[in-house]
XYZ file of C-alpha atoms in Angstrom:
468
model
C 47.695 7.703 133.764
C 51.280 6.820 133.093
C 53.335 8.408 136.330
C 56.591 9.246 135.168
C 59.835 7.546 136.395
C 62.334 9.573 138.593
C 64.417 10.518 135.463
C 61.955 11.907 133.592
C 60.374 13.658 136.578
C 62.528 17.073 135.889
C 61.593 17.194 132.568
C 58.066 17.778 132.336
C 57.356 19.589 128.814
C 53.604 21.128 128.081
C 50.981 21.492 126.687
C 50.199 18.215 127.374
C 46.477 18.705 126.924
C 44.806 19.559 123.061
C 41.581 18.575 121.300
C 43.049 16.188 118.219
C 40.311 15.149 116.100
C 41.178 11.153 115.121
C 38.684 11.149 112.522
C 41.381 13.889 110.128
C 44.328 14.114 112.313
C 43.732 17.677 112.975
C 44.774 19.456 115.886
C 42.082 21.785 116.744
C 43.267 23.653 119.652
C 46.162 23.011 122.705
C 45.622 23.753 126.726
C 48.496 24.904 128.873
C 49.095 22.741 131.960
C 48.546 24.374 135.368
C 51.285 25.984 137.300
C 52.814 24.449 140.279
C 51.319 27.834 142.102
C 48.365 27.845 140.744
C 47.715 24.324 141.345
C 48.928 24.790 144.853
C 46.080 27.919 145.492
C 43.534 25.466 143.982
C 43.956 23.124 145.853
C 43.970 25.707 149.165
C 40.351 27.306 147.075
C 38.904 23.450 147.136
C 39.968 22.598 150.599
C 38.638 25.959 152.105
C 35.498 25.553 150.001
C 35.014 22.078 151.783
C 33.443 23.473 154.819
C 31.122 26.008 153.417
C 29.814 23.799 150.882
C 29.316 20.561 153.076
C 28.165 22.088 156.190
C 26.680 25.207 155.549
C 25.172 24.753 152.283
C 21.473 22.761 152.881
C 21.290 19.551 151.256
C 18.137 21.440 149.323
C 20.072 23.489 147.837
C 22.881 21.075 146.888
C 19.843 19.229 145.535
C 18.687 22.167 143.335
C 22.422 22.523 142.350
C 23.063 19.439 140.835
C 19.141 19.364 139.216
C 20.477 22.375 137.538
C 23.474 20.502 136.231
C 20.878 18.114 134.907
C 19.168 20.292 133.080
C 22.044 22.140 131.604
C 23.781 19.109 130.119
C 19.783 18.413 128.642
C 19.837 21.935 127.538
C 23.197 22.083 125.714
C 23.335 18.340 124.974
C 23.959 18.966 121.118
C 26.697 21.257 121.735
C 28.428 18.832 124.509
C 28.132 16.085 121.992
C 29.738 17.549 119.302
C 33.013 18.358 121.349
C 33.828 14.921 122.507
C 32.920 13.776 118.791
C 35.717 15.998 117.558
C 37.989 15.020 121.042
C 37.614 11.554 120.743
C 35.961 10.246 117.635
C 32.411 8.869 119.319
C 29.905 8.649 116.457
C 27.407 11.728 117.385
C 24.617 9.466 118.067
C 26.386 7.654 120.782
C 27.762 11.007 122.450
C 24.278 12.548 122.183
C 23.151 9.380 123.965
C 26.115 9.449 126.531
C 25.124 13.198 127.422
C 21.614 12.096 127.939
C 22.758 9.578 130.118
C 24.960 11.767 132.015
C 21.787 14.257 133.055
C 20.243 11.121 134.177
C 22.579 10.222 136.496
C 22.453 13.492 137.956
C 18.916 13.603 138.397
C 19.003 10.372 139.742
C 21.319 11.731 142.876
C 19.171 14.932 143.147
C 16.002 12.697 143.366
C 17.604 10.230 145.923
C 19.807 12.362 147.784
C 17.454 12.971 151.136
C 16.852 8.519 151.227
C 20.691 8.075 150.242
C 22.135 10.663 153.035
C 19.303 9.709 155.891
C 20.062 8.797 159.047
C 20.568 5.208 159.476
C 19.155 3.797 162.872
C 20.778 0.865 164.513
C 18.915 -1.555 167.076
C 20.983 -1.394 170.443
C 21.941 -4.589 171.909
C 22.302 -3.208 174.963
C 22.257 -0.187 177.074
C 19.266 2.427 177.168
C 19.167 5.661 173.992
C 19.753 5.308 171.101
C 22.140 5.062 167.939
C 22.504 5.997 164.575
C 24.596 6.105 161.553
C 25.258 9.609 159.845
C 26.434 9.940 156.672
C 28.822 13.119 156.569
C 31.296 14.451 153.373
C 34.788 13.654 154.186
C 36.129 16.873 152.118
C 38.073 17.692 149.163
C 38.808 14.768 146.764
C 40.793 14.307 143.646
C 39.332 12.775 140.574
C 41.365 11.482 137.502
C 39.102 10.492 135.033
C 39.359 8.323 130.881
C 38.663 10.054 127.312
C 36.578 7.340 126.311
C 33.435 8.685 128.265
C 33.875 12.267 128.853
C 30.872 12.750 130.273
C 29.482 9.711 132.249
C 32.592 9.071 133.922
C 32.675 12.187 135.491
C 28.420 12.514 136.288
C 29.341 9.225 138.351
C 31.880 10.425 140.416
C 31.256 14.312 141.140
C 27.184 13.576 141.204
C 27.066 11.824 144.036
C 30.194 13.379 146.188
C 28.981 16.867 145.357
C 25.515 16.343 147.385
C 27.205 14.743 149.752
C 28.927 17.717 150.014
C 32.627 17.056 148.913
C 34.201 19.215 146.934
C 36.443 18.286 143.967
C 39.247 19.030 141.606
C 39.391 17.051 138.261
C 41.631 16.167 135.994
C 40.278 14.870 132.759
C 42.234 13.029 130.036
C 44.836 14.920 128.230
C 42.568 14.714 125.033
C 39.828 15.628 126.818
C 40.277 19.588 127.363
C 37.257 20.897 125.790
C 34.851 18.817 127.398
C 36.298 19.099 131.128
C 36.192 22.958 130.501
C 32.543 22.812 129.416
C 31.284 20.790 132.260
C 33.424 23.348 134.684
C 31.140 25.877 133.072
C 28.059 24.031 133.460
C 28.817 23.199 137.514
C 29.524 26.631 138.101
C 26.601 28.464 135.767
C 23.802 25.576 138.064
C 25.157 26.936 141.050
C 28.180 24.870 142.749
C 30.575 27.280 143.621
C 33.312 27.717 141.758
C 35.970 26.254 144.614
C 33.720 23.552 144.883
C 34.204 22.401 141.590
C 37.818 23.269 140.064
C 38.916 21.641 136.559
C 42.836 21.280 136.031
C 45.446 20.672 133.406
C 47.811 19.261 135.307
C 51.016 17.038 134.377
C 51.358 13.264 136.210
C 54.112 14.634 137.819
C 51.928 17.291 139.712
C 49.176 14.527 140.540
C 51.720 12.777 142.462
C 51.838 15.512 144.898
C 48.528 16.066 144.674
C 47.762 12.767 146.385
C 49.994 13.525 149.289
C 48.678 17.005 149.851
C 47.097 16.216 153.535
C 43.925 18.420 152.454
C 43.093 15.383 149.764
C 40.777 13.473 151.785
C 40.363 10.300 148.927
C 41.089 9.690 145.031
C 38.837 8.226 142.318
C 40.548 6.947 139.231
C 38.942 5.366 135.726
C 42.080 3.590 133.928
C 44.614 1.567 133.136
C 45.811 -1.025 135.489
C 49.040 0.673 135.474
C 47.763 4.010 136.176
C 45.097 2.334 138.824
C 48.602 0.675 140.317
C 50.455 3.631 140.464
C 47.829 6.197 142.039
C 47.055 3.512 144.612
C 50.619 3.196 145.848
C 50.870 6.707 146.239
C 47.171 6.803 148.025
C 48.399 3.726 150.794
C 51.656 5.789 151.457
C 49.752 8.278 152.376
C 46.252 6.981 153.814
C 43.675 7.683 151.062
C 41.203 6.281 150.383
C 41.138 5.175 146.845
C 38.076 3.837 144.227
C 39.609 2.525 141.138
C 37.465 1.549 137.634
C 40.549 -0.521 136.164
C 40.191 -2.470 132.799
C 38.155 -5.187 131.843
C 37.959 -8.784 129.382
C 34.828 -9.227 129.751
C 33.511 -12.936 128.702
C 30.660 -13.751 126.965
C 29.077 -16.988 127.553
C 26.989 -18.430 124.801
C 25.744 -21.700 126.128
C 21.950 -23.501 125.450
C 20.246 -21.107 123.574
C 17.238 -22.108 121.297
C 18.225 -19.363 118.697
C 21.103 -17.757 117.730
C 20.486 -14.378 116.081
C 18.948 -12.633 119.141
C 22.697 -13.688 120.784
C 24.920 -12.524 118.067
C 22.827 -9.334 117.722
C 23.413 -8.668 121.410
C 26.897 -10.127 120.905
C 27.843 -7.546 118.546
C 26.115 -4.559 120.661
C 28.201 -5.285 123.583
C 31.216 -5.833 121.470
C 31.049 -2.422 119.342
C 29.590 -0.047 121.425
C 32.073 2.641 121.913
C 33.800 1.095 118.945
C 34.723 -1.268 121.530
C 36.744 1.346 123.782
C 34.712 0.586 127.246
C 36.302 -1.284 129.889
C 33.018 -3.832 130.584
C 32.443 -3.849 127.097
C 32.240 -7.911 126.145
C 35.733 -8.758 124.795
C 35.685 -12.577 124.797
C 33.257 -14.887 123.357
C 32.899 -18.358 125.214
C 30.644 -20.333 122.999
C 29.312 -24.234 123.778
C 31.118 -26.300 121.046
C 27.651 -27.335 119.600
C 26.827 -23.682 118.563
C 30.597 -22.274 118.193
C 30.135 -22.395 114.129
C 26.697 -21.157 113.639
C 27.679 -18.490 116.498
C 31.162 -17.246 114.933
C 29.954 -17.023 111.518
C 26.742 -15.028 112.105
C 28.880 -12.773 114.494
C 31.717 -12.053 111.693
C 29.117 -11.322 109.224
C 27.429 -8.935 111.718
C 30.540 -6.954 112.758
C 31.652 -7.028 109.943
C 28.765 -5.234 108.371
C 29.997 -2.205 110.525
C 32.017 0.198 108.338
C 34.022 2.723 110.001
C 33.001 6.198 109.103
C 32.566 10.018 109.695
C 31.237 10.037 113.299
C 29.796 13.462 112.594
C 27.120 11.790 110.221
C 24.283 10.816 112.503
C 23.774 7.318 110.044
C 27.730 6.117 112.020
C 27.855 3.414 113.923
C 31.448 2.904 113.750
C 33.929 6.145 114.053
C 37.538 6.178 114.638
C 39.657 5.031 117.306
C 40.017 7.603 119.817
C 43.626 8.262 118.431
C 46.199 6.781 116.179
C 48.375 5.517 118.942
C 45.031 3.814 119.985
C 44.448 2.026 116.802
C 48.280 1.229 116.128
C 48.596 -0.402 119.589
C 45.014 -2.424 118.553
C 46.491 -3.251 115.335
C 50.104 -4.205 117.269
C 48.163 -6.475 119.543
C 46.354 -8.233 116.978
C 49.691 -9.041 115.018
C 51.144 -10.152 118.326
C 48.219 -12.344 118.436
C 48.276 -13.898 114.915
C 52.427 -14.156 115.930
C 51.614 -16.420 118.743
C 49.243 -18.725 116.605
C 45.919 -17.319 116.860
C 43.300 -17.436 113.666
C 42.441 -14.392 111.860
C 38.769 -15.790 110.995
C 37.878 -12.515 108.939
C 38.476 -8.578 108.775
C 40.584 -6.596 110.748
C 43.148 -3.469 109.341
C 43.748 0.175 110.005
C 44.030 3.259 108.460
C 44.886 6.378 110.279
C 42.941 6.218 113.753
C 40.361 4.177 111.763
C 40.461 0.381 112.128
C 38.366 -2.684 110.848
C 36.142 -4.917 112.891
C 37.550 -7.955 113.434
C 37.169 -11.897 114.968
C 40.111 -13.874 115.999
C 40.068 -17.637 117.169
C 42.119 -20.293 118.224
C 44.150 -18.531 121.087
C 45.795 -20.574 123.217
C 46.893 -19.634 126.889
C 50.203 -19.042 125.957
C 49.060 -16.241 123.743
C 49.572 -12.746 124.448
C 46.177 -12.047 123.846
C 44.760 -14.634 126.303
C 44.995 -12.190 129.210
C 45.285 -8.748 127.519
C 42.282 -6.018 127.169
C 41.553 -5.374 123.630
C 40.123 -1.681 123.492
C 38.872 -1.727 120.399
C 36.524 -3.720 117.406
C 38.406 -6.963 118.043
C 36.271 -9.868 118.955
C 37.924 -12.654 120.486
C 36.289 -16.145 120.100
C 36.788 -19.237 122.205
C 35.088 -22.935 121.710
C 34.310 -25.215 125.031
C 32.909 -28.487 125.374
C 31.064 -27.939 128.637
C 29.346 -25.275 130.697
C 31.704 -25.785 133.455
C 34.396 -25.631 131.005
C 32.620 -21.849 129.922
C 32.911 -20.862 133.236
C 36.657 -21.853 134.381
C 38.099 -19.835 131.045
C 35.773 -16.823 131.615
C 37.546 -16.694 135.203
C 40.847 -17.011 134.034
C 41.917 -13.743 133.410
C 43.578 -11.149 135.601
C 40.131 -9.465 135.005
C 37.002 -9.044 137.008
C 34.519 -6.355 135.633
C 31.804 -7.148 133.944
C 30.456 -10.657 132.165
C 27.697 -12.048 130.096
C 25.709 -14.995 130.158
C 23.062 -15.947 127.811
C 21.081 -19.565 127.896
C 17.707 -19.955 126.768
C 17.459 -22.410 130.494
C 16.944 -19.934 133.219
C 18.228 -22.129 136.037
C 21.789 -22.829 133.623
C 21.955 -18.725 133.686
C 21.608 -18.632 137.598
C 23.840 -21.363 138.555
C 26.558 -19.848 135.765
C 26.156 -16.448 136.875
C 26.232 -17.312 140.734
C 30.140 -18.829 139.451
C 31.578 -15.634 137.290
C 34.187 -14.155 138.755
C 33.095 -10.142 137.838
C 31.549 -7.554 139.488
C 28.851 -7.501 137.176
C 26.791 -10.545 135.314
C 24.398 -9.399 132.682
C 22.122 -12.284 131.987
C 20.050 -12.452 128.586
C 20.707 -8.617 128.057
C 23.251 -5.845 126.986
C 23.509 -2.289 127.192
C 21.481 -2.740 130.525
C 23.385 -0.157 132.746
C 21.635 2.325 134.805
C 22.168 5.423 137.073
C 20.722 2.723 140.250
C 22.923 -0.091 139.498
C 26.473 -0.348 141.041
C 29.444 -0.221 138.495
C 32.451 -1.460 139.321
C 34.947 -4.765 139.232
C 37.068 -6.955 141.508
C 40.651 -8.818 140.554
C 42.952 -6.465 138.885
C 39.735 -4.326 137.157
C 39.732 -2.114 140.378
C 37.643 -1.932 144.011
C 35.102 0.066 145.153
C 31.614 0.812 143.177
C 29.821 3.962 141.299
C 26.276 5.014 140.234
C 23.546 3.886 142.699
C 23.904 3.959 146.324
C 26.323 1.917 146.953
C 28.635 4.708 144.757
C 27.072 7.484 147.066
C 28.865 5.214 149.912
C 32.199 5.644 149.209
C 33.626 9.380 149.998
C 31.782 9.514 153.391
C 32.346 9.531 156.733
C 29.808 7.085 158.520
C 29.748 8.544 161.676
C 28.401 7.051 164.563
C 26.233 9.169 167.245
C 25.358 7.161 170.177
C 22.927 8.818 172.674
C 22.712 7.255 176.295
């Protein structure tokens, strides 16, 4: 989310939204933006629908609500996959996968719901009665969520908040207007009401009031920093609460390990999945200087071995970049890199939305890409003569998402994980997210958590009833 600046604010042109498939360039189909009006009355529908739903609704039937959802993303999962393949390029095997997850996480919240929304008893101090914590929805809230997971990023978010009993408008990526129109379908078909639940195409410019309307109770935002910046400035003028999933340069550590090729396999899984695009996907490589050679050379050869393809073909394990602006800024960063007296160790190189897997070494502090996100196959690699060398460069980065630490000595993986700065240390494992484990960063990659119960925590009022 790039909000527009007060000159361009008057000059708003549309449609901003369409379904542009990166893998041929094609533009398959374009989306009008919503209407000041009609984005006005939707935001009156969600409000109004915020009582009903949340107080008047039984949690049951919330329950059997989003179960359904489950189901129908299970039911229709090759269909769902297919559109964001064609939206955003994901090789058809990873975007069945994603939908699978996404019914997961959804099933998750319908089992847990009646443990996550129970009344919490506290242990009086003093006085005679009693005391407890109940967990209430707070009411309509706004969420702005990425292309690069069309799915998951919005099971996280609207799971959870719609068995609380929140209601929601969303507004999906530009380039993601197929996808947020099927899962409108699918809330509405398993039973959330259809104020409950309202999908819009709406410009930056109309977000921005959006936030201030008074019947906007908080805002959830996947992002850029910039965007993450920008929404949250509007939020504090106005006293909402915000959850932001910023960016992310994720290190990983590579320090006493016995062998080598279980690392670099899960080196190059946490490095390519996506085709890189995921904000806790690992982006740098800190490697002990006694294994940096055997480590960068069997990772090269193993990224390298990916060929981007046809992400419709179900052998792809490299597609596109989500767009061609995505792959020329990737490709501009990487020059800017090389520029500033980085090493190109090997591949790299792009053609249309399509770019090469790549390893660069040798960047120095001073480098542009010292402290940038690289959203895409890019590896960057990094030689230390120490473990406590390891972890002062994995800390210093504007960055605090997710990390990685692999050592064959378990108490070297404790004490280094105990010292990341992240919100998340994987040790001796990738690809190890699930619908019970909080997601979420500190530093500039954002505040607040999703998935588990701590991301049921955040839209609700914890309201304290204190009987004498």
């Amino acid at each position: 989310m790039c909000l527009r600046t007060p000159a361009e604010r008057h000059s708003v042109t549309a449609p901003t939204y369409a379904v542009v498939n990166p893998a041929t360039g094609e533009t398959l189909k374009t989306y009008d933006v919503i209407s000041d009006d009609d984005l006005k009355a939707a935001i009156g529908r969600a409000a109004a629908a915020a009582g009903p739903w949340g107080r008047e609704t039984s949690l049951d039937d919330r329950v059997a609500a989003i179960r359904r959802v489950a189901a129908l993303h299970t039911e229709r999962r090759e269909e769902l996959a297919a559109i964001i393949v064609r939206e955003m390029g994901k090789p058809v095997q990873e975007a069945l996968g994603e939908v699978d997850f996404a019914a997961a996480i959804y099933e998750y919240y319908a089992d847990t719901a009646g443990d996550l929304l129970k009344d919490e008893p506290i242990r009086l101090l003093d006085g005679d009665g009693s005391a407890v914590v109940r967990r209430t929805p707070v009411g309509l809230l706004l969420g702005i969520m990425p292309w690069n997971f069309p799915y998951y990023q919005v099971a996280r978010f609207a799971g959870p908040n719609l068995l609380i009993g929140n209601t929601i408008l969303l507004k999906h990526a530009p380039q993601c207007p197929e996808s947020s129109a099927a899962m409108e379908e699918i809330f509405h078909a398993a039973g959330v009401p259809t104020d409950a639940y309202i999908n819009i195409y709406a410009t930056n410019e109309q977000i921005e009031w959006v936030i201030g309307d008074p019947r906007v109770q908080g805002v959830s935002l996947t992002g850029s920093g910039r965007a993450g910046a920008a929404v949250a400035q509007i939020a504090g003028r106005h006293l909402k609460k915000v959850v932001l999933e910023l960016g992310g340069a994720d290190p990983f550590l590579v320090l006493d390990n016995d062998n080598l090729d279980p690392v670099v396999e899960a080196a190059t899984a946490a490095r390519m999945g996506n085709g890189g695009q995921a904000c806790n996907a690992a982006k740098r490589f800190v490697v002990l200087d006694k294994h940096y050679d055997e480590f960068v050379q069997k990772l090269t050869d193993s990224m390298l071995g990916m060929t981007p393809s046809d992400p419709t073909s179900d052998d792809t394990t490299l597609g596109p970049l989500s767009s061609v602006a995505a792959a020329e800024r990737l490709e501009q960063q990487v020059e800017q890199a090389l520029a500033g007296g980085a090493r190109l160790v090997a591949g790299g190189g792009r053609d249309g939305a399509f770019y090469k897997p790549a390893v660069i070494a040798d960047i120095t502090p001073d480098n542009p890409a010292y402290s940038e996100e690289f959203f895409g196959p890019v590896a960057q690699v990094y030689k230390v003569g120490s473990e406590q060398e390891a972890i002062a460069l994995a800390n210093d980065t504007p960055y605090g998402l997710g990390s990685y630490v692999f050592s064959s000595d378990a108490d070297q993986a404790n004490r280094v994980a105990d010292q990341i700065e992240a919100g998340m240390v994987f040790v001796n494992v990738v690809d190890a997210d699930g619908v019970e484990l909080p997601f979420g960063g500190v530093k500039a990659s954002g505040f607040g958590r999703e998935l588990g119960r701590f991301g049921a925590d955040e839209f609700v009022n914890k309201k304290l009833i204190r009987i004498g």
